[in-house]
CSV table of C-alpha atoms in Angstrom, one decimal:
chain,number,residue,atom,x,y,z
A,7,UNK,CA,-20.2,-3.1,-13.5
A,8,UNK,CA,-18.9,-2.6,-9.9
A,9,UNK,CA,-15.7,-4.2,-8.7
A,10,UNK,CA,-17.8,-6.6,-6.5
A,11,UNK,CA,-19.8,-7.6,-9.6
A,12,UNK,CA,-16.6,-8.3,-11.5
A,13,UNK,CA,-15.5,-10.6,-8.7
A,14,UNK,CA,-18.8,-12.4,-8.8
A,15,UNK,CA,-18.5,-12.8,-12.5
A,16,UNK,CA,-15.0,-14.3,-12.1
A,17,UNK,CA,-16.4,-16.7,-9.5
A,18,UNK,CA,-19.1,-17.8,-11.9
A,19,UNK,CA,-16.7,-18.0,-14.9
A,20,UNK,CA,-14.3,-20.2,-13.0
A,21,UNK,CA,-17.2,-22.5,-11.8
A,22,UNK,CA,-16.6,-21.9,-8.2
A,23,UNK,CA,-19.2,-22.5,-5.5
A,24,UNK,CA,-17.9,-19.8,-3.2
A,25,UNK,CA,-15.1,-17.3,-2.8
A,26,UNK,CA,-13.8,-16.5,0.7
A,27,UNK,CA,-12.2,-13.1,0.9
A,28,UNK,CA,-10.2,-12.6,4.1
A,29,UNK,CA,-7.9,-9.6,3.5
A,30,UNK,CA,-9.5,-6.6,5.1
A,31,UNK,CA,-8.0,-4.3,2.4
A,32,UNK,CA,-9.7,-6.5,-0.3
A,33,UNK,CA,-12.9,-6.3,1.7
A,34,UNK,CA,-12.7,-2.5,1.9
A,35,UNK,CA,-12.0,-2.3,-1.8
A,36,UNK,CA,-15.1,-4.3,-2.7
A,37,UNK,CA,-17.5,-3.1,-0.1
A,38,UNK,CA,-16.5,0.3,1.1
A,39,UNK,CA,-16.2,-0.8,4.7
A,40,UNK,CA,-12.7,-0.6,6.2
A,41,UNK,CA,-11.6,-2.1,9.5
A,42,UNK,CA,-8.6,-4.1,10.6
A,43,UNK,CA,-10.3,-6.8,12.7
A,44,UNK,CA,-6.9,-7.8,14.3
A,45,UNK,CA,-7.6,-11.2,15.9
A,46,UNK,CA,-11.3,-11.2,15.1
A,47,UNK,CA,-12.9,-12.5,11.9
A,48,UNK,CA,-14.0,-10.2,9.1
A,49,UNK,CA,-14.9,-12.0,6.0
A,50,UNK,CA,-16.7,-11.5,2.7
A,51,UNK,CA,-18.2,-14.5,0.8
A,52,UNK,CA,-19.1,-14.2,-2.8
A,53,UNK,CA,-21.3,-16.7,-4.7
A,54,UNK,CA,-21.8,-17.2,-8.4
A,55,UNK,CA,-25.5,-16.8,-8.5
A,56,UNK,CA,-26.6,-15.4,-5.1
A,57,UNK,CA,-26.0,-12.3,-3.1
A,58,UNK,CA,-22.7,-12.0,-1.2
A,59,UNK,CA,-22.6,-11.6,2.6
A,60,UNK,CA,-20.3,-10.0,5.1
A,61,UNK,CA,-19.4,-11.7,8.4
A,62,UNK,CA,-18.0,-9.4,11.1
A,63,UNK,CA,-17.6,-8.9,14.8
A,64,UNK,CA,-20.9,-7.8,16.3
A,65,UNK,CA,-19.4,-4.4,17.2
A,66,UNK,CA,-18.8,-3.7,13.5
A,67,UNK,CA,-22.3,-4.6,12.2
A,68,UNK,CA,-23.9,-1.1,12.5
A,69,UNK,CA,-20.8,0.6,11.0
A,70,UNK,CA,-21.1,-1.8,8.0
A,71,UNK,CA,-24.8,-0.9,7.5
A,72,UNK,CA,-23.9,2.8,7.7
A,73,UNK,CA,-21.7,2.5,4.6
A,74,UNK,CA,-24.7,1.6,2.5
A,75,UNK,CA,-23.9,-2.1,2.2
A,76,UNK,CA,-27.1,-3.5,0.7
A,77,UNK,CA,-26.5,-7.2,1.2
A,78,UNK,CA,-26.7,-9.4,4.3
A,79,UNK,CA,-24.2,-8.8,7.2
A,80,UNK,CA,-24.0,-11.2,10.1
A,81,UNK,CA,-22.3,-10.5,13.4
A,82,UNK,CA,-20.8,-12.7,16.1
A,83,UNK,CA,-19.9,-12.3,19.7
A,84,UNK,CA,-16.5,-12.9,21.1
A,85,UNK,CA,-17.5,-16.1,22.9
A,86,UNK,CA,-19.0,-17.6,19.8
A,87,UNK,CA,-17.3,-19.9,17.2
A,88,UNK,CA,-17.2,-17.7,14.1
A,89,UNK,CA,-16.4,-20.4,11.5
A,90,UNK,CA,-19.3,-22.6,12.8
A,91,UNK,CA,-21.6,-19.7,12.2
A,92,UNK,CA,-20.1,-19.0,8.8
A,93,UNK,CA,-20.5,-22.6,7.7
A,94,UNK,CA,-24.2,-22.4,8.5
A,95,UNK,CA,-24.7,-19.2,6.5
A,96,UNK,CA,-22.9,-20.7,3.6
A,97,UNK,CA,-24.9,-24.0,3.7
A,98,UNK,CA,-28.1,-21.9,3.5
A,99,UNK,CA,-26.9,-20.9,0.1
A,100,UNK,CA,-25.1,-24.1,-1.0
A,101,UNK,CA,-25.4,-27.3,1.1
A,102,UNK,CA,-22.1,-28.8,-0.1
A,103,UNK,CA,-19.7,-26.2,-1.6
A,104,UNK,CA,-16.8,-28.1,-3.2
A,105,UNK,CA,-15.0,-25.5,-5.4
A,106,UNK,CA,-13.6,-22.6,-3.4
A,107,UNK,CA,-11.6,-19.5,-4.1
A,108,UNK,CA,-9.3,-18.1,-1.4
A,109,UNK,CA,-6.6,-15.4,-1.0
A,110,UNK,CA,-3.6,-17.6,-0.7
A,111,UNK,CA,-1.3,-14.8,0.5
A,112,UNK,CA,-3.6,-13.9,3.3
A,113,UNK,CA,-5.6,-16.9,4.7
A,114,UNK,CA,-3.8,-18.3,7.8
A,115,UNK,CA,-3.2,-22.0,8.2
A,116,UNK,CA,-5.4,-22.3,11.4
A,117,UNK,CA,-8.4,-20.7,9.6
A,118,UNK,CA,-7.8,-22.9,6.5
A,119,UNK,CA,-7.8,-26.0,8.8
A,120,UNK,CA,-11.1,-24.9,10.4
A,121,UNK,CA,-12.7,-24.5,7.0
A,122,UNK,CA,-11.5,-27.9,6.0
A,123,UNK,CA,-13.0,-29.4,9.2
A,124,UNK,CA,-16.4,-27.7,8.4
A,125,UNK,CA,-16.3,-28.7,4.7
A,126,UNK,CA,-14.3,-31.9,4.4
A,127,UNK,CA,-15.1,-32.2,0.6
A,128,UNK,CA,-13.9,-28.7,-0.2
A,129,UNK,CA,-11.2,-28.1,-2.8
A,130,UNK,CA,-9.4,-24.8,-2.3
A,131,UNK,CA,-8.4,-24.6,-5.9
A,132,UNK,CA,-8.6,-21.0,-7.0
A,133,UNK,CA,-6.3,-18.2,-5.8
A,134,UNK,CA,-8.0,-14.8,-5.6
A,135,UNK,CA,-4.8,-12.9,-4.8
A,136,UNK,CA,-3.8,-12.1,-8.4
A,137,UNK,CA,-7.4,-11.3,-9.3
A,138,UNK,CA,-7.4,-8.5,-6.7
A,139,UNK,CA,-3.9,-7.4,-7.6
A,140,UNK,CA,-5.1,-6.8,-11.2
A,141,UNK,CA,-8.3,-5.1,-10.2
A,142,UNK,CA,-6.6,-2.7,-7.9
A,143,UNK,CA,-3.6,-2.1,-10.2
A,144,UNK,CA,-5.4,0.3,-12.5
A,145,UNK,CA,-7.1,3.1,-10.6
A,146,UNK,CA,-10.3,4.9,-11.5
A,147,UNK,CA,-10.5,8.7,-11.9
A,148,UNK,CA,-12.1,8.9,-8.4
A,149,UNK,CA,-9.3,6.9,-6.8
A,150,UNK,CA,-6.7,9.2,-8.5
A,151,UNK,CA,-8.5,12.2,-7.1
A,152,UNK,CA,-8.2,10.8,-3.6
A,153,UNK,CA,-4.5,10.0,-4.1
A,154,UNK,CA,-4.0,13.6,-5.2
A,155,UNK,CA,-5.6,14.9,-2.0
A,156,UNK,CA,-3.4,12.6,0.1
A,157,UNK,CA,-0.4,13.9,-1.9
A,158,UNK,CA,-1.3,17.5,-1.1
A,159,UNK,CA,-1.3,16.5,2.6
A,160,UNK,CA,2.1,15.0,2.3
A,161,UNK,CA,3.4,18.2,0.7
A,162,UNK,CA,2.1,20.2,3.7
A,163,UNK,CA,3.8,17.7,6.0
A,164,UNK,CA,7.2,18.2,4.3
A,165,UNK,CA,7.1,21.9,4.7
A,166,UNK,CA,6.2,21.6,8.4
A,167,UNK,CA,8.9,19.0,8.9
A,168,UNK,CA,11.6,21.1,7.1
A,169,UNK,CA,10.7,24.1,9.3
A,170,UNK,CA,11.0,22.0,12.4
A,171,UNK,CA,14.6,20.9,11.7
A,172,UNK,CA,17.3,22.4,13.9
A,173,UNK,CA,20.6,21.2,15.3
A,174,UNK,CA,20.2,19.6,18.6
A,175,UNK,CA,16.6,18.4,18.0
A,176,UNK,CA,15.9,14.7,17.8
A,177,UNK,CA,14.5,12.9,14.8
A,178,UNK,CA,11.5,12.0,17.0
A,179,UNK,CA,10.8,15.7,17.9
A,180,UNK,CA,10.7,16.7,14.3
A,181,UNK,CA,8.3,13.8,13.5
A,182,UNK,CA,6.1,14.8,16.4
A,183,UNK,CA,5.8,18.4,15.3
A,184,UNK,CA,5.0,17.3,11.8
A,185,UNK,CA,2.3,14.9,12.9
A,186,UNK,CA,0.8,17.3,15.4
A,187,UNK,CA,0.4,20.0,12.6
A,188,UNK,CA,-1.3,17.5,10.4
A,189,UNK,CA,-3.8,16.5,13.2
A,190,UNK,CA,-4.6,20.2,13.8
A,191,UNK,CA,-5.6,20.3,10.1
A,192,UNK,CA,-7.8,17.2,10.5
A,193,UNK,CA,-5.4,14.7,9.0
A,194,UNK,CA,-5.8,11.9,11.6
A,195,UNK,CA,-3.9,9.0,10.1
A,196,UNK,CA,-0.5,8.5,8.6
A,197,UNK,CA,-0.1,5.8,6.0
A,198,UNK,CA,2.9,4.4,7.9
A,199,UNK,CA,5.2,5.5,10.7
A,200,UNK,CA,6.8,8.8,9.8
A,201,UNK,CA,10.5,8.3,9.1
A,202,UNK,CA,13.0,11.0,9.9
A,203,UNK,CA,16.7,9.8,9.7
A,204,UNK,CA,19.7,12.1,10.0
A,205,UNK,CA,23.3,11.6,9.0
A,206,UNK,CA,24.6,8.1,9.0
A,207,UNK,CA,21.3,6.8,10.4
A,208,UNK,CA,19.7,7.5,7.0
A,209,UNK,CA,21.9,4.8,5.5
A,210,UNK,CA,19.5,2.2,7.0
A,211,UNK,CA,16.7,2.1,4.4
A,212,UNK,CA,14.3,0.3,6.7
A,213,UNK,CA,15.4,2.1,9.9
A,214,UNK,CA,13.0,4.0,12.2
A,215,UNK,CA,12.7,7.4,13.6
A,216,UNK,CA,14.7,7.5,16.8
A,217,UNK,CA,16.1,9.8,19.5
A,218,UNK,CA,19.2,10.6,17.5
A,219,UNK,CA,20.1,14.3,17.6
A,220,UNK,CA,20.3,16.1,14.4
A,221,UNK,CA,23.6,17.8,13.8
A,222,UNK,CA,24.9,20.5,11.5
A,223,UNK,CA,26.4,19.6,8.1
A,224,UNK,CA,24.5,16.4,7.5
A,225,UNK,CA,21.7,15.1,5.2
A,226,UNK,CA,18.3,14.4,6.7
A,227,UNK,CA,15.9,11.9,5.1
A,228,UNK,CA,12.1,12.3,5.4
A,229,UNK,CA,9.8,9.5,4.3
A,230,UNK,CA,6.1,10.1,5.1
A,231,UNK,CA,2.5,9.8,4.0
A,232,UNK,CA,-1.1,10.3,5.0
A,233,UNK,CA,-4.4,8.6,4.5
A,234,UNK,CA,-7.2,10.5,2.7
A,235,UNK,CA,-10.6,8.9,2.4
A,236,UNK,CA,-8.9,5.4,2.5
A,237,UNK,CA,-6.1,6.2,0.0
A,238,UNK,CA,-2.5,6.9,0.9
A,239,UNK,CA,0.4,9.2,0.0
A,240,UNK,CA,4.0,8.1,0.2
A,241,UNK,CA,6.9,10.4,-0.6
A,242,UNK,CA,10.5,10.9,0.4
A,243,UNK,CA,12.7,14.0,0.4
A,244,UNK,CA,16.3,14.5,1.6
A,245,UNK,CA,17.5,17.9,2.8
A,246,UNK,CA,20.7,19.4,4.2
A,247,UNK,CA,21.3,21.2,7.4
A,248,UNK,CA,24.4,23.4,7.2
A,249,UNK,CA,27.1,22.7,4.6
A,250,UNK,CA,27.8,19.4,2.8
A,251,UNK,CA,31.0,17.7,1.8
A,252,UNK,CA,31.6,17.1,-1.9
A,253,UNK,CA,30.6,13.4,-1.4
A,254,UNK,CA,27.4,14.2,0.4
A,255,UNK,CA,26.4,16.6,-2.4
A,256,UNK,CA,27.4,14.1,-5.1
A,257,UNK,CA,25.3,11.3,-3.8
A,258,UNK,CA,22.3,13.6,-3.7
A,259,UNK,CA,23.0,14.9,-7.2
A,260,UNK,CA,23.2,11.3,-8.6
A,261,UNK,CA,20.1,10.1,-6.8
A,262,UNK,CA,18.1,13.2,-8.0
A,263,UNK,CA,19.2,12.6,-11.6
A,264,UNK,CA,18.1,8.9,-11.3
A,265,UNK,CA,14.7,9.9,-9.9
A,266,UNK,CA,14.0,12.7,-12.4
A,267,UNK,CA,15.1,10.6,-15.4
A,268,UNK,CA,13.0,7.7,-14.3
A,269,UNK,CA,10.0,9.9,-13.7
A,270,UNK,CA,10.4,11.5,-17.1
A,271,UNK,CA,10.7,8.0,-18.7
A,272,UNK,CA,7.6,6.5,-17.2
A,273,UNK,CA,4.8,6.1,-19.6
A,274,UNK,CA,2.4,3.5,-21.1
A,275,UNK,CA,4.0,0.8,-23.1
A,276,UNK,CA,7.3,0.4,-21.2
A,277,UNK,CA,8.0,-2.4,-18.8
A,278,UNK,CA,8.5,-2.2,-15.1
A,279,UNK,CA,11.9,-3.7,-15.5
A,280,UNK,CA,13.0,-1.1,-18.0
A,281,UNK,CA,11.9,1.7,-15.7
A,282,UNK,CA,14.0,0.3,-12.9
A,283,UNK,CA,17.0,0.0,-15.2
A,284,UNK,CA,16.8,3.6,-16.3
A,285,UNK,CA,17.4,4.8,-12.7
A,286,UNK,CA,19.8,2.0,-11.7
A,287,UNK,CA,22.1,2.6,-14.7
A,288,UNK,CA,22.6,6.2,-13.6
A,289,UNK,CA,23.5,5.2,-10.1
A,290,UNK,CA,25.7,2.3,-11.4
A,291,UNK,CA,27.6,4.6,-13.8
A,292,UNK,CA,28.3,7.1,-11.0
A,293,UNK,CA,29.9,4.3,-8.9
A,294,UNK,CA,27.2,3.9,-6.3
A,295,UNK,CA,25.4,0.8,-7.7
A,296,UNK,CA,26.3,-1.3,-4.6
A,297,UNK,CA,24.5,1.2,-2.4
A,298,UNK,CA,21.1,1.1,-4.3
A,299,UNK,CA,19.8,-2.0,-2.5
A,300,UNK,CA,16.1,-2.1,-3.2
A,301,UNK,CA,13.6,-2.0,-6.1
A,302,UNK,CA,12.8,1.3,-7.8
A,303,UNK,CA,9.2,1.3,-6.7
A,304,UNK,CA,6.0,-0.4,-5.6
A,305,UNK,CA,2.4,-0.1,-6.4
A,306,UNK,CA,0.2,2.1,-4.1
A,307,UNK,CA,-3.4,3.1,-3.6
A,308,UNK,CA,-5.4,1.9,-0.6
A,309,UNK,CA,-2.3,0.1,0.6
A,310,UNK,CA,1.2,1.3,1.0
A,311,UNK,CA,2.7,-1.6,-0.9
A,312,UNK,CA,0.5,-2.9,-3.7
A,313,UNK,CA,1.0,-4.6,-7.1
A,314,UNK,CA,3.1,-4.1,-9.2
A,315,UNK,CA,6.8,-4.0,-8.2
A,316,UNK,CA,9.0,-1.8,-10.4
A,317,UNK,CA,12.0,-3.9,-10.4
A,318,UNK,CA,14.4,-6.0,-12.5
A,319,UNK,CA,12.8,-9.1,-13.9
A,320,UNK,CA,9.3,-7.7,-14.0
A,321,UNK,CA,8.2,-7.5,-17.6
A,322,UNK,CA,4.7,-6.1,-16.8
A,323,UNK,CA,3.8,-3.5,-19.4
A,324,UNK,CA,2.8,-0.2,-17.8
A,325,UNK,CA,-0.6,1.2,-18.7
A,326,UNK,CA,-2.7,4.3,-18.0
A,327,UNK,CA,-4.1,4.4,-14.5
A,328,UNK,CA,-1.3,2.4,-12.8
A,329,UNK,CA,0.0,4.1,-9.6
A,330,UNK,CA,3.4,3.4,-8.1
A,331,UNK,CA,6.4,4.9,-6.4
A,332,UNK,CA,9.7,6.0,-8.1
A,333,UNK,CA,12.2,6.0,-5.3
A,334,UNK,CA,15.9,5.5,-6.0
A,335,UNK,CA,18.2,5.6,-3.0
A,336,UNK,CA,21.9,5.6,-2.2
A,337,UNK,CA,22.8,4.3,1.3
A,338,UNK,CA,26.5,4.3,2.3
A,339,UNK,CA,26.8,2.7,5.7
A,340,UNK,CA,28.4,4.9,8.4
A,341,UNK,CA,28.2,7.9,6.2
A,342,UNK,CA,24.9,9.0,4.8
A,343,UNK,CA,21.7,8.0,3.0
A,344,UNK,CA,19.7,9.7,0.3
A,345,UNK,CA,16.2,8.7,-1.0
A,346,UNK,CA,14.0,10.8,-3.3
A,347,UNK,CA,10.5,9.6,-4.0
A,348,UNK,CA,7.3,10.6,-5.6
A,349,UNK,CA,4.4,8.3,-6.2
A,350,UNK,CA,2.9,8.8,-9.7
A,351,UNK,CA,0.0,7.8,-11.9
A,352,UNK,CA,0.5,6.8,-15.5
A,353,UNK,CA,-1.2,9.1,-18.0
A,354,UNK,CA,-1.9,8.7,-21.7
A,355,UNK,CA,1.6,9.8,-22.6
A,356,UNK,CA,3.7,10.0,-19.4
A,357,UNK,CA,3.1,10.2,-15.7
A,358,UNK,CA,2.1,12.7,-13.1
A,359,UNK,CA,3.3,12.8,-9.4
A,360,UNK,CA,0.9,13.1,-6.5
A,361,UNK,CA,3.5,15.2,-4.5
A,362,UNK,CA,5.0,18.4,-5.7
A,363,UNK,CA,7.5,19.5,-3.0
A,364,UNK,CA,10.7,20.6,-4.8
A,365,UNK,CA,13.4,18.0,-5.2
A,366,UNK,CA,16.2,20.4,-5.7
A,367,UNK,CA,18.6,20.1,-2.7
A,368,UNK,CA,17.2,22.3,0.1
A,369,UNK,CA,19.6,23.8,2.6
A,370,UNK,CA,18.0,24.5,6.0
């Protein structure tokens, strides 16, 4: 049974008249067609006992057909009212759909209100978001192979980036060299903006690559990933340029111990919360607990941040096929930041990383 067929069965089992799928990542997962429509409307409608249909900007229709999509696809022009057209296509299948499923975390208020105006009797009573979270949480063998390929691209990017580091260069220059090398290899898309942060700048976990000049005797944080056939990589390494102080070396040592211990502990049957605790306890014991200010990890696959979160309070039991990051970090404001990250997939008796760049402290 395909993932789309599973959704159709769920719609039927929950006695819904129609499910409106609005998140372009969900649509790609179910149909194989991927596109961010930005302000335009891209939508998938699933019915309990009839074929689904895709609704898209007219400029996307041929691309959808090229994917092998075998069900109806309808396009609209920019000057047309998309939801009026959508309503007509739905009424062809059900004159008065009352029971609806929607993605509550994605459907905007304005589009919700337009639907209500078209279907005044509609009850938007079923949330599809957790359905897709669970479907996407456990990856197939094919998905894992794509994630492995993306991981290999990230490993190449690390090596290019490390070779590009030199005192006096800016973070942005290193990022540009790294991404240029990837493009020459045919890797055309990063999974997120490449992050290079040197020295005290690395103490900002959600900072951005900037024009800061790299200096000797500091730590440099790399966080990067690529997109391979729709699936992403995401990994972090921290390296040293020149010599480090005892404290710089210590925070790296502690962060590495936390990451390796957690990765070794990850396996089916444990909870997400217990995995977070294994890493956090090590950092707490070393006296840096206040500087580890985010969850241990997040799910990944087609998206950079997917379900589940590996964090305190999440008692979800890990199972084979789940994919997520393990990324402890220590961020001391005004001093330095260290993060070490691999994304992994849970195997029958442990886990395997998608990236294999050495995590031993590298001196450039």
